[in-house]
C-alpha positions as a printed Julia matrix, in Angstrom:
119×3 Matrix{Float64}:
 139.56   58.92  -13.35
 139.82   58.07  -16.48
 141.12   54.6   -14.99
 138.25   54.6   -12.98
 135.76   55.13  -15.59
 137.45   52.47  -18.01
 137.46   49.94  -15.29
 133.64   50.23  -14.79
 132.95   50.05  -18.08
 134.88   46.77  -18.59
 132.92   45.35  -15.3
 129.32   46.39  -16.77
 130.77   44.56  -20.28
 131.78   41.84  -18.07
 128.53   41.39  -16.11
 126.12   42.07  -19.53
 128.0    39.58  -21.6
 127.4    36.8   -18.49
 123.89   37.36  -18.96
 123.42   36.67  -21.69
 124.22   32.88  -20.99
 125.93   29.79  -22.78
 124.65   28.14  -25.97
 123.63   24.59  -24.65
 125.17   22.31  -26.93
 121.87   20.42  -27.98
 118.44   21.69  -28.91
 115.87   20.82  -25.88
 113.17   22.95  -27.33
 109.41   21.19  -26.52
 111.1    17.73  -25.32
 111.45   17.92  -21.68
 107.73   19.0   -21.25
 106.49   16.35  -23.61
 108.16   13.47  -21.7
 106.92   15.41  -18.77
 103.34   15.38  -20.21
 103.85   11.49  -21.12
 104.05   10.35  -17.79
 101.05   12.42  -16.25
  97.99   10.27  -15.77
  95.82   13.92  -17.68
  95.32   11.6   -20.54
  97.08   13.83  -23.06
  96.67   13.11  -26.77
  99.67   10.7   -28.11
  99.27   12.41  -31.1
  99.63   15.76  -29.72
 103.17   15.13  -28.57
 104.3    13.44  -31.7
 103.32   16.58  -32.9
 105.61   18.34  -30.13
 108.32   16.48  -30.74
 108.43   16.59  -34.88
 108.16   20.22  -34.47
 111.22   20.45  -32.18
 113.07   18.3   -34.68
 112.09   20.84  -37.28
 113.1    23.8   -36.28
 116.92   21.93  -34.15
 117.28   21.68  -38.44
 116.11   25.1   -39.29
 118.5    26.2   -37.21
 121.43   23.66  -37.67
 121.17   22.16  -34.19
 121.49   18.59  -32.84
 118.55   17.53  -31.19
 118.43   16.28  -27.14
 120.01   12.67  -26.52
 116.59   10.63  -26.57
 114.12   13.08  -28.37
 114.42   10.69  -31.41
 114.13    7.29  -29.2
 110.82    8.81  -27.11
 109.13    9.5   -30.26
 110.5     6.22  -31.79
 108.52    5.01  -28.57
 105.14    7.49  -28.88
 105.21    5.94  -33.07
 105.47    1.95  -31.68
 102.91    3.21  -28.97
 100.06    4.46  -31.69
 101.15    1.52  -34.26
 103.95    3.23  -36.39
 106.47    0.61  -36.54
 108.58    1.81  -39.27
 108.09    5.46  -38.08
 109.48    3.52  -35.21
 112.55    1.42  -35.86
 113.87    4.94  -38.13
 113.39    7.05  -34.71
 115.41    4.35  -33.1
 118.0     3.77  -35.42
 117.87    7.86  -35.78
 118.79    7.52  -32.71
 121.98    5.37  -32.74
 123.87    7.43  -35.39
 123.46   10.17  -33.17
 123.97    8.96  -29.81
 126.3     5.88  -29.99
 126.28    5.16  -26.57
 122.65    4.55  -27.16
 123.22    1.88  -29.09
 122.53   -1.16  -26.52
 119.56    0.29  -25.74
 118.59    0.8   -28.86
 118.86   -2.32  -30.37
 116.89   -3.9   -27.58
 113.99   -1.97  -28.39
 114.7    -2.81  -32.39
 114.56   -6.23  -31.07
 111.58   -5.93  -29.14
 109.48   -4.26  -31.98
 110.98   -7.02  -34.44
 109.96   -9.86  -31.84
 106.52   -8.3   -32.21
 105.76   -8.04  -35.25
 106.25  -11.64  -35.52
 103.89  -12.71  -33.37
């Protein structure tokens, strides 16, 4: 009887541990909903999207987590579209530092941004 009780306790403990869910590698927070909102044609406010992403970055820092891949690039595009070129370039550089596999695309965006400033 004691063996069955111990076995039952181990099974319940294992099930409860499984319910906790895995800790994700990156801090996603509002990033996915912000991207979705960006591509909707509902006239959503760009400044509101920027605020969501900036808040997500601050929350990730506070929790000592890494932001999701693409978040800084997306924020950079929002900055660029709202006329904040210097901030856009900083975000593209940061994306490149955090995720070196994005370097080719970030370099492309940086070149485009520099070309636009020369015009």
